[in-house]
Amino acid sequence: MPYSWLQAQNPGIIYIGDPMCSWCYGFAPEITEVKQALPEYDFKLALGGLRPGGTETNADLGEFLSHHWKDVEKRTQQPFNYEILEDESLVYDTEPACRSVVVARTMKPEIELDFFKAVQRAFYVDGRDMRSIDTFVELAKAFGLDAAEYRNEFESDELKYATRADFQLSNEMGVKGFPSVVIRHNGQLYMVANGFTTSEELLKKIAKVKLE
């Protein structure tokens, strides 16, 4: 079972997000602080799939996204590169970005969150093409992964299936929005965040679960 850790008894943090979700990008410093504050917790990342297989473009979504990003930027202080929105041909299919993280996790599990954040920065700050495998291969090399192996894994049916399995897991966990955080405590799962939450608020909720 690929998600056998769901039934583990030791405490764990399960973060469900999508690297092309702007609120997940805003949440990056918060979840990093939570992970660092609770080193005794296992940390797992599940890719939620914001718009897998999406066909809408900036021509459809650009105005909405511009307002949305400004809200995220104001709340979280994370920088956005608005030039991305000038490319009206950009298709919002988030599956490749999600799969890029699944491949990195498969090859080197301990980098999953850092790689996730690197994909976020590549899109929201550097304006890199999330439709191009070369974007992800370049990131993989920066993390010390073998470029040829990464490219082969990214294109494999096995990793495409593994990515869809993450999307299904998110569904089965009842996640309705991103970012979301689930805590595993004494073999039980507790949703402690569904949407943007500060690290301070999240740590308080986790502490409350521990007392129950």
XYZ file of N, CA and C in Angstrom:
636
model
N 0.844 -1.202 0.000
C 0.000 0.000 0.000
C 0.880 1.253 0.000
N 0.777 2.139 -1.011
C 1.685 3.285 -1.101
C 1.506 4.302 0.020
N 0.348 4.308 0.661
C 0.090 5.283 1.723
C -0.115 4.584 3.068
N 0.684 3.569 3.323
C 0.567 2.815 4.572
C 0.835 3.716 5.779
N 1.574 4.813 5.576
C 1.877 5.728 6.676
C 0.625 6.391 7.235
N -0.482 6.345 6.506
C -1.721 6.937 7.013
C -2.168 6.267 8.310
N -1.885 4.950 8.426
C -2.326 4.194 9.597
C -1.269 4.116 10.702
N -0.135 4.769 10.513
C 0.926 4.705 11.518
C 0.456 5.330 12.833
N 1.039 4.880 13.924
C 0.637 5.363 15.246
C 1.416 6.604 15.689
N 2.610 6.779 15.156
C 3.401 7.943 15.587
C 2.829 9.229 14.979
N 3.078 10.381 15.612
C 2.485 11.627 15.127
C 3.015 12.026 13.754
N 2.147 12.608 12.957
C 2.546 13.005 11.614
C 1.787 14.226 11.120
N 2.418 14.935 10.195
C 1.813 16.084 9.517
C 1.672 15.711 8.052
N 0.477 15.857 7.509
C 0.232 15.597 6.087
C -0.216 16.913 5.464
N 0.614 17.411 4.569
C 0.315 18.680 3.898
C -0.202 18.374 2.497
N -1.385 18.896 2.165
C -1.991 18.671 0.856
C -2.019 19.998 0.105
N -1.332 20.044 -1.031
C -1.270 21.289 -1.786
C -0.946 21.048 -3.243
N -0.854 22.138 -3.986
C -0.525 22.100 -5.410
C 0.473 23.225 -5.659
N 1.596 22.941 -6.325
C 2.609 23.991 -6.503
C 2.128 25.186 -7.328
N 1.027 25.039 -8.089
C 0.497 26.157 -8.866
C -0.714 26.800 -8.190
N -0.953 26.445 -6.942
C -1.994 27.079 -6.124
C -1.372 28.293 -5.446
N -1.913 29.485 -5.701
C -1.288 30.698 -5.179
C -1.339 30.788 -3.655
N -2.414 30.287 -3.039
C -2.465 30.298 -1.577
C -1.468 29.298 -0.988
N -1.201 28.222 -1.703
C -0.159 27.282 -1.256
C 1.216 27.956 -1.316
N 1.420 28.767 -2.337
C 2.668 29.525 -2.437
C 2.780 30.495 -1.263
N 1.691 31.166 -0.951
C 1.687 32.065 0.192
C 1.901 31.344 1.510
N 1.491 30.091 1.547
C 1.562 29.272 2.753
C 2.949 28.665 2.972
N 3.818 28.732 1.971
C 5.113 28.053 2.030
C 5.929 28.389 3.292
N 6.077 29.667 3.667
C 6.841 29.947 4.890
C 6.160 29.404 6.147
N 4.827 29.376 6.139
C 4.080 28.932 7.319
C 4.269 27.428 7.556
N 4.101 26.624 6.502
C 4.225 25.175 6.667
C 5.681 24.803 6.962
N 6.620 25.582 6.427
C 8.037 25.343 6.727
C 8.304 25.560 8.214
N 7.741 26.615 8.777
C 7.917 26.895 10.205
C 7.292 25.800 11.064
N 6.129 25.314 10.651
C 5.465 24.246 11.406
C 6.309 22.977 11.377
N 6.812 22.624 10.215
C 7.646 21.430 10.068
C 8.897 21.539 10.948
N 9.508 22.709 10.957
C 10.722 22.911 11.755
C 10.426 22.915 13.255
N 9.226 23.387 13.629
C 8.853 23.469 15.044
C 8.495 22.106 15.626
N 8.172 21.148 14.764
C 7.721 19.827 15.227
C 8.563 18.715 14.593
N 9.857 18.669 14.891
C 10.729 17.669 14.265
C 10.373 16.239 14.644
N 9.610 16.063 15.722
C 9.211 14.716 16.151
C 8.065 14.164 15.310
N 7.473 14.989 14.477
C 6.378 14.562 13.611
C 6.915 14.111 12.253
N 6.433 12.971 11.777
C 6.694 12.607 10.383
C 6.033 13.653 9.497
N 6.675 13.983 8.388
C 6.090 14.965 7.469
C 5.879 14.315 6.113
N 4.660 14.402 5.607
C 4.334 13.856 4.294
C 3.628 14.923 3.467
N 3.906 14.912 2.177
C 3.284 15.847 1.249
C 2.430 15.070 0.254
N 1.184 15.468 0.106
C 0.298 14.860 -0.894
C -0.087 15.938 -1.899
N 0.032 15.632 -3.174
C -0.297 16.591 -4.220
C -1.801 16.570 -4.471
N -2.429 17.727 -4.301
C -3.884 17.773 -4.348
C -4.481 17.826 -5.745
N -3.784 18.464 -6.668
C -4.328 18.583 -8.025
C -5.359 19.689 -8.115
N -4.889 20.923 -8.253
C -5.794 22.073 -8.335
C -6.559 22.084 -9.652
N -5.839 21.959 -10.767
C -6.461 21.935 -12.093
C -5.764 20.901 -12.976
N -5.741 19.649 -12.570
C -5.074 18.646 -13.412
C -5.833 18.469 -14.724
N -5.095 18.526 -15.823
C -5.753 18.411 -17.128
C -6.515 19.653 -17.517
N -6.281 20.760 -16.819
C -6.996 22.004 -17.115
C -6.700 22.513 -18.510
N -7.661 23.202 -19.077
C -7.504 23.737 -20.436
C -7.663 25.256 -20.482
N -8.031 25.873 -19.353
C -8.197 27.327 -19.331
C -6.844 28.019 -19.427
N -6.831 29.175 -20.052
C -5.597 29.928 -20.271
C -5.653 31.270 -19.541
N -4.559 32.029 -19.658
C -4.560 33.374 -19.096
C -5.604 34.251 -19.757
N -5.930 33.958 -21.003
C -6.975 34.727 -21.672
C -8.312 34.557 -20.941
N -8.509 33.364 -20.352
C -9.732 33.082 -19.593
C -9.634 33.552 -18.148
N -8.460 33.382 -17.556
C -8.308 33.517 -16.105
C -7.459 34.703 -15.661
N -6.800 35.374 -16.591
C -5.800 36.371 -16.233
C -6.284 37.448 -15.281
N -7.440 38.033 -15.555
C -7.951 39.120 -14.710
C -8.276 38.611 -13.310
N -8.915 37.438 -13.251
C -9.240 36.828 -11.961
C -7.966 36.543 -11.171
N -6.965 35.967 -11.845
C -5.729 35.601 -11.158
C -4.978 36.825 -10.653
N -4.980 37.898 -11.424
C -4.296 39.107 -11.016
C -4.851 39.627 -9.688
N -6.166 39.690 -9.555
C -6.789 40.130 -8.303
C -6.478 39.138 -7.174
N -6.555 37.862 -7.511
C -6.342 36.802 -6.531
C -4.911 36.854 -5.992
N -3.933 36.982 -6.889
C -2.533 37.026 -6.488
C -2.255 38.239 -5.607
N -2.889 39.364 -5.918
C -2.684 40.565 -5.105
C -3.204 40.349 -3.681
N -4.305 39.610 -3.555
C -4.830 39.277 -2.225
C -3.828 38.421 -1.449
N -3.278 37.414 -2.142
C -2.304 36.512 -1.507
C -1.056 37.295 -1.120
N -0.585 38.131 -2.029
C 0.631 38.917 -1.793
C 0.452 39.835 -0.581
N -0.704 40.476 -0.495
C -0.976 41.393 0.623
C -1.019 40.639 1.947
N -1.624 39.458 1.945
C -1.784 38.690 3.191
C -0.483 38.025 3.625
N 0.322 37.567 2.671
C 1.463 36.708 3.007
C 2.830 37.347 2.768
N 2.874 38.450 2.019
C 4.134 39.131 1.676
C 5.007 38.320 0.725
N 4.446 37.280 0.129
C 5.207 36.526 -0.863
C 5.202 37.284 -2.201
N 6.360 37.392 -2.873
C 6.434 38.163 -4.123
C 5.857 37.403 -5.315
N 5.206 38.120 -6.209
C 4.647 37.539 -7.422
C 5.208 38.249 -8.650
N 5.450 37.493 -9.699
C 5.884 38.031 -10.981
C 4.655 38.102 -11.894
N 4.073 39.279 -12.001
C 2.816 39.428 -12.747
C 2.999 39.344 -14.254
N 4.248 39.347 -14.704
C 4.497 39.213 -16.148
C 4.007 37.860 -16.668
N 3.909 36.875 -15.783
C 3.396 35.558 -16.177
C 2.037 35.694 -16.849
N 1.236 36.626 -16.340
C -0.148 36.752 -16.804
C -0.256 37.378 -18.193
N 0.862 37.896 -18.699
C 0.844 38.511 -20.031
C 0.825 37.474 -21.148
N 1.206 36.239 -20.817
C 1.199 35.163 -21.815
C -0.201 34.555 -21.867
N -1.001 35.017 -22.811
C -2.402 34.571 -22.878
C -2.533 33.120 -23.313
N -1.450 32.532 -23.815
C -1.510 31.134 -24.257
C -1.213 30.152 -23.123
N -0.798 30.672 -21.962
C -0.428 29.792 -20.852
C -1.645 28.999 -20.388
N -1.511 27.676 -20.412
C -2.610 26.783 -20.034
C -2.455 26.373 -18.577
N -3.535 26.492 -17.801
C -3.476 26.136 -16.383
C -3.793 24.669 -16.155
N -2.844 23.837 -16.583
C -2.872 22.410 -16.286
C -1.823 22.191 -15.206
N -2.256 21.881 -13.987
C -1.305 21.778 -12.876
C -0.730 20.370 -12.706
N -1.152 19.428 -13.541
C -0.665 18.050 -13.394
C 0.853 17.938 -13.574
N 1.456 18.547 -14.603
C 2.914 18.397 -14.754
C 3.692 18.913 -13.540
N 3.280 20.055 -12.981
C 3.975 20.597 -11.810
C 3.835 19.655 -10.617
N 2.637 19.101 -10.449
C 2.430 18.131 -9.368
C 3.288 16.888 -9.593
N 3.300 16.401 -10.821
C 4.071 15.194 -11.131
C 5.562 15.426 -10.909
N 6.022 16.628 -11.185
C 7.445 16.921 -10.989
C 7.852 16.701 -9.537
N 6.950 17.017 -8.605
C 7.233 16.838 -7.183
C 7.163 15.358 -6.806
N 6.201 14.640 -7.370
C 6.075 13.207 -7.100
C 7.335 12.472 -7.561
N 7.871 12.861 -8.714
C 9.101 12.237 -9.223
C 10.256 12.517 -8.265
N 10.397 13.767 -7.851
C 11.481 14.120 -6.923
C 11.341 13.352 -5.616
N 10.120 13.236 -5.118
C 9.862 12.499 -3.872
C 10.218 11.026 -4.024
N 9.929 10.459 -5.169
C 10.232 9.056 -5.434
C 11.736 8.811 -5.449
N 12.467 9.751 -6.022
C 13.909 9.593 -6.142
C 14.650 9.947 -4.853
N 14.121 10.911 -4.093
C 14.794 11.376 -2.874
C 13.736 11.929 -1.922
N 13.106 11.063 -1.121
C 11.947 11.454 -0.311
C 12.152 12.664 0.584
N 13.349 12.834 1.106
C 13.568 13.912 2.083
C 13.515 15.317 1.482
N 13.518 15.432 0.147
C 13.512 16.768 -0.467
C 12.117 17.198 -0.898
N 11.082 16.404 -0.620
C 9.778 16.667 -1.228
C 9.272 18.088 -0.976
N 9.335 18.593 0.262
C 8.822 19.935 0.524
C 9.707 21.001 -0.116
N 11.015 20.835 -0.031
C 11.915 21.820 -0.632
C 11.760 21.854 -2.148
N 11.569 20.695 -2.755
C 11.374 20.660 -4.209
C 10.039 21.319 -4.566
N 9.005 21.034 -3.792
C 7.688 21.648 -3.971
C 7.825 23.173 -3.957
N 8.562 23.694 -2.995
C 8.746 25.144 -2.889
C 9.582 25.684 -4.051
N 10.531 24.886 -4.521
C 11.348 25.310 -5.662
C 10.503 25.419 -6.927
N 9.555 24.504 -7.098
C 8.638 24.580 -8.244
C 7.761 25.826 -8.117
N 7.297 26.101 -6.905
C 6.504 27.315 -6.681
C 7.289 28.559 -7.084
N 8.526 28.657 -6.632
C 9.355 29.831 -6.962
C 9.624 29.915 -8.459
N 9.838 28.751 -9.080
C 10.106 28.741 -10.521
C 8.934 29.341 -11.293
N 7.722 29.093 -10.802
C 6.539 29.618 -11.481
C 6.245 31.059 -11.065
N 6.042 31.283 -9.778
C 5.546 32.573 -9.302
C 6.584 33.685 -9.291
N 7.860 33.356 -9.174
C 8.908 34.378 -9.144
C 9.662 34.447 -10.470
N 10.085 33.270 -10.955
C 10.923 33.240 -12.162
C 10.129 33.174 -13.462
N 8.829 32.885 -13.359
C 7.996 32.828 -14.557
C 8.353 31.699 -15.499
N 8.854 30.593 -14.953
C 9.240 29.458 -15.788
C 8.015 28.722 -16.335
N 8.225 28.028 -17.435
C 7.156 27.329 -18.141
C 6.833 26.013 -17.439
N 5.643 25.925 -16.852
C 5.223 24.717 -16.152
C 4.753 23.619 -17.114
N 4.783 23.913 -18.420
C 4.420 22.901 -19.423
C 5.651 22.178 -19.953
N 6.842 22.664 -19.564
C 8.092 22.130 -20.120
C 8.804 21.242 -19.120
N 9.126 20.038 -19.532
C 9.875 19.119 -18.676
C 11.259 19.691 -18.346
N 11.805 20.524 -19.233
C 13.134 21.093 -19.002
C 13.166 21.953 -17.735
N 12.051 22.607 -17.435
C 11.958 23.398 -16.204
C 12.223 22.520 -14.992
N 11.602 21.352 -14.979
C 11.691 20.459 -13.824
C 13.028 19.713 -13.777
N 13.553 19.387 -14.944
C 14.862 18.721 -14.999
C 15.943 19.650 -14.448
N 15.843 20.924 -14.774
C 16.810 21.899 -14.268
C 16.753 21.969 -12.738
N 15.537 21.967 -12.182
C 15.387 21.963 -10.725
C 15.956 20.672 -10.134
N 15.677 19.563 -10.797
C 16.158 18.263 -10.315
C 17.678 18.263 -10.203
N 18.344 18.813 -11.198
C 19.815 18.867 -11.174
C 20.304 19.727 -10.004
N 19.583 20.805 -9.708
C 19.959 21.670 -8.590
C 19.847 20.933 -7.255
N 19.002 19.903 -7.208
C 18.837 19.096 -5.998
C 19.719 17.843 -6.011
N 20.593 17.761 -6.993
C 21.528 16.646 -7.053
C 20.938 15.368 -7.623
N 19.801 15.454 -8.297
C 19.188 14.271 -8.900
C 19.756 14.051 -10.296
N 19.813 12.812 -10.713
C 20.303 12.473 -12.044
C 19.300 12.954 -13.093
N 19.736 13.806 -14.003
C 18.830 14.442 -14.963
C 18.159 13.427 -15.886
N 18.948 12.472 -16.411
C 18.393 11.484 -17.335
C 17.372 10.599 -16.641
N 17.686 10.176 -15.411
C 16.753 9.346 -14.656
C 15.472 10.118 -14.343
N 15.652 11.375 -13.957
C 14.481 12.202 -13.634
C 13.578 12.348 -14.859
N 14.190 12.631 -16.002
C 13.418 12.811 -17.232
C 12.651 11.523 -17.578
N 13.307 10.386 -17.459
C 12.654 9.108 -17.763
C 11.491 8.829 -16.812
N 11.722 9.096 -15.523
C 10.666 8.868 -14.531
C 9.474 9.795 -14.776
N 9.776 11.041 -15.101
C 8.715 12.023 -15.327
C 7.784 11.587 -16.460
N 8.353 10.969 -17.487
C 7.564 10.560 -18.650
C 6.932 9.173 -18.490
N 7.233 8.489 -17.390
C 6.771 7.110 -17.236
C 5.302 7.034 -16.835
N 4.639 5.975 -17.284
C 3.244 5.747 -16.907
C 3.115 5.532 -15.399
N 4.142 4.924 -14.809
C 4.117 4.634 -13.371
C 4.016 5.915 -12.545
N 4.781 6.929 -12.915
C 4.758 8.181 -12.150
C 3.520 9.017 -12.474
N 2.991 8.870 -13.670
C 1.711 9.532 -13.978
C 0.607 8.922 -13.119
N 0.658 7.610 -12.951
C -0.317 6.922 -12.105
C -0.135 7.330 -10.645
N 1.111 7.411 -10.199
C 1.392 7.786 -8.810
C 0.876 9.186 -8.511
N 0.963 10.074 -9.489
C 0.454 11.441 -9.313
C -1.063 11.430 -9.182
N -1.718 10.651 -10.024
C -3.191 10.540 -9.929
C -3.593 9.921 -8.589
N -2.753 9.019 -8.074
C -3.054 8.400 -6.781
C -3.023 9.445 -5.671
N -2.118 10.415 -5.752
C -2.106 11.508 -4.780
C -3.395 12.320 -4.869
N -3.830 12.603 -6.092
C -5.076 13.353 -6.263
C -6.247 12.596 -5.629
N -6.260 11.284 -5.835
C -7.325 10.447 -5.279
C -7.266 10.447 -3.747
N -6.069 10.382 -3.206
C -5.916 10.412 -1.750
C -6.490 11.711 -1.188
N -6.179 12.819 -1.834
C -6.703 14.109 -1.403
C -8.234 14.085 -1.369
N -8.812 13.513 -2.412
C -10.270 13.369 -2.500
C -10.808 12.549 -1.345
N -10.184 11.403 -1.120
C -10.661 10.464 -0.096
C -10.526 11.034 1.310
N -9.584 11.965 1.475
C -9.400 12.597 2.781
C -10.396 13.735 3.003
N -11.194 14.017 1.994
C -12.205 15.057 2.134
C -11.681 16.470 1.992
N -10.532 16.613 1.350
C -9.957 17.938 1.171
C -10.770 18.700 0.132
N -11.217 19.894 0.505
C -12.048 20.710 -0.382
C -11.329 21.931 -0.921
N -10.153 22.220 -0.380
C -9.397 23.377 -0.835
C -7.949 23.257 -0.421
N -7.112 24.082 -1.038
C -5.676 24.049 -0.758
C -5.212 25.436 -0.312
N -4.239 25.471 0.582
C -3.552 24.355 1.235
C -4.401 23.755 2.359
N -4.193 22.476 2.618
C -4.837 21.809 3.750
C -3.780 21.035 4.533
N -4.028 20.903 5.823
C -3.108 20.165 6.682
C -3.908 19.197 7.539
N -3.466 17.952 7.546
C -4.074 16.895 8.354
C -3.022 16.399 9.329
N -3.434 16.184 10.559
C -2.535 15.667 11.590
C -2.877 14.206 11.875
N -1.858 13.385 11.963
C -2.048 11.992 12.385
C -1.649 11.901 13.855
N -2.622 11.485 14.695
C -2.374 11.403 16.131
C -3.017 10.131 16.664
N -2.196 9.265 17.252
C -2.675 7.977 17.770
C -3.464 7.185 16.719
N -2.971 7.214 15.495
C -3.591 6.443 14.427
C -4.834 7.066 13.834
N -5.225 8.245 14.308
C -6.404 8.941 13.794
C -5.975 10.176 13.009
N -6.792 10.570 12.039
C -6.494 11.739 11.217
C -7.408 12.898 11.598
N -6.832 14.088 11.723
C -7.579 15.280 12.099
C -7.253 16.412 11.126
N -8.263 16.996 10.486
C -8.054 18.151 9.616
C -7.860 19.388 10.494
N -6.700 20.018 10.386
C -6.436 21.191 11.220
C -6.333 22.482 10.403
N -6.311 22.365 9.083
C -6.308 23.557 8.229
C -6.894 23.200 6.876
N -7.835 24.019 6.431
C -8.409 23.877 5.089
C -8.468 25.273 4.501
N -7.367 25.662 3.867
C -7.182 27.032 3.424
C -6.007 27.647 4.159
N -5.635 28.854 3.780
C -4.456 29.499 4.363
C -4.627 29.696 5.867
N -3.573 29.339 6.602
C -3.523 29.496 8.057
C -2.098 29.890 8.432
N -1.942 30.746 9.413
C -0.588 31.100 9.838
C 0.018 29.951 10.632
N 1.336 29.936 10.710
C 2.013 28.882 11.467
C 1.611 28.934 12.936
N 1.438 30.132 13.461
C 1.042 30.289 14.872
C -0.321 29.643 15.128
N -1.281 29.921 14.248
C -2.620 29.337 14.396
C -2.572 27.822 14.256
N -1.771 27.370 13.309
C -1.683 25.938 13.031
C -1.059 25.188 14.206
N -0.017 25.736 14.782
C 0.635 25.089 15.924
C -0.311 25.017 17.126
N -1.141 26.031 17.304
C -2.131 26.003 18.388
C -3.139 24.878 18.167
N -3.597 24.712 16.925
C -4.567 23.664 16.607
C -3.958 22.280 16.810
N -2.707 22.130 16.425
C -2.020 20.848 16.589
C -1.865 20.534 18.082
N -1.517 21.539 18.860
C -1.375 21.333 20.303
C -2.712 20.917 20.914
N -3.785 21.470 20.407
C -5.120 21.130 20.916
C -5.459 19.660 20.619
N -5.095 19.201 19.412
C -5.332 17.806 19.035
C -4.560 16.882 19.984
N -3.350 17.259 20.316
C -2.504 16.428 21.209
C -3.145 16.276 22.595
N -3.931 17.245 23.014
C -4.551 17.215 24.344
C -5.849 16.425 24.367
N -6.405 16.145 23.179
C -7.701 15.453 23.130
C -7.550 13.969 23.400
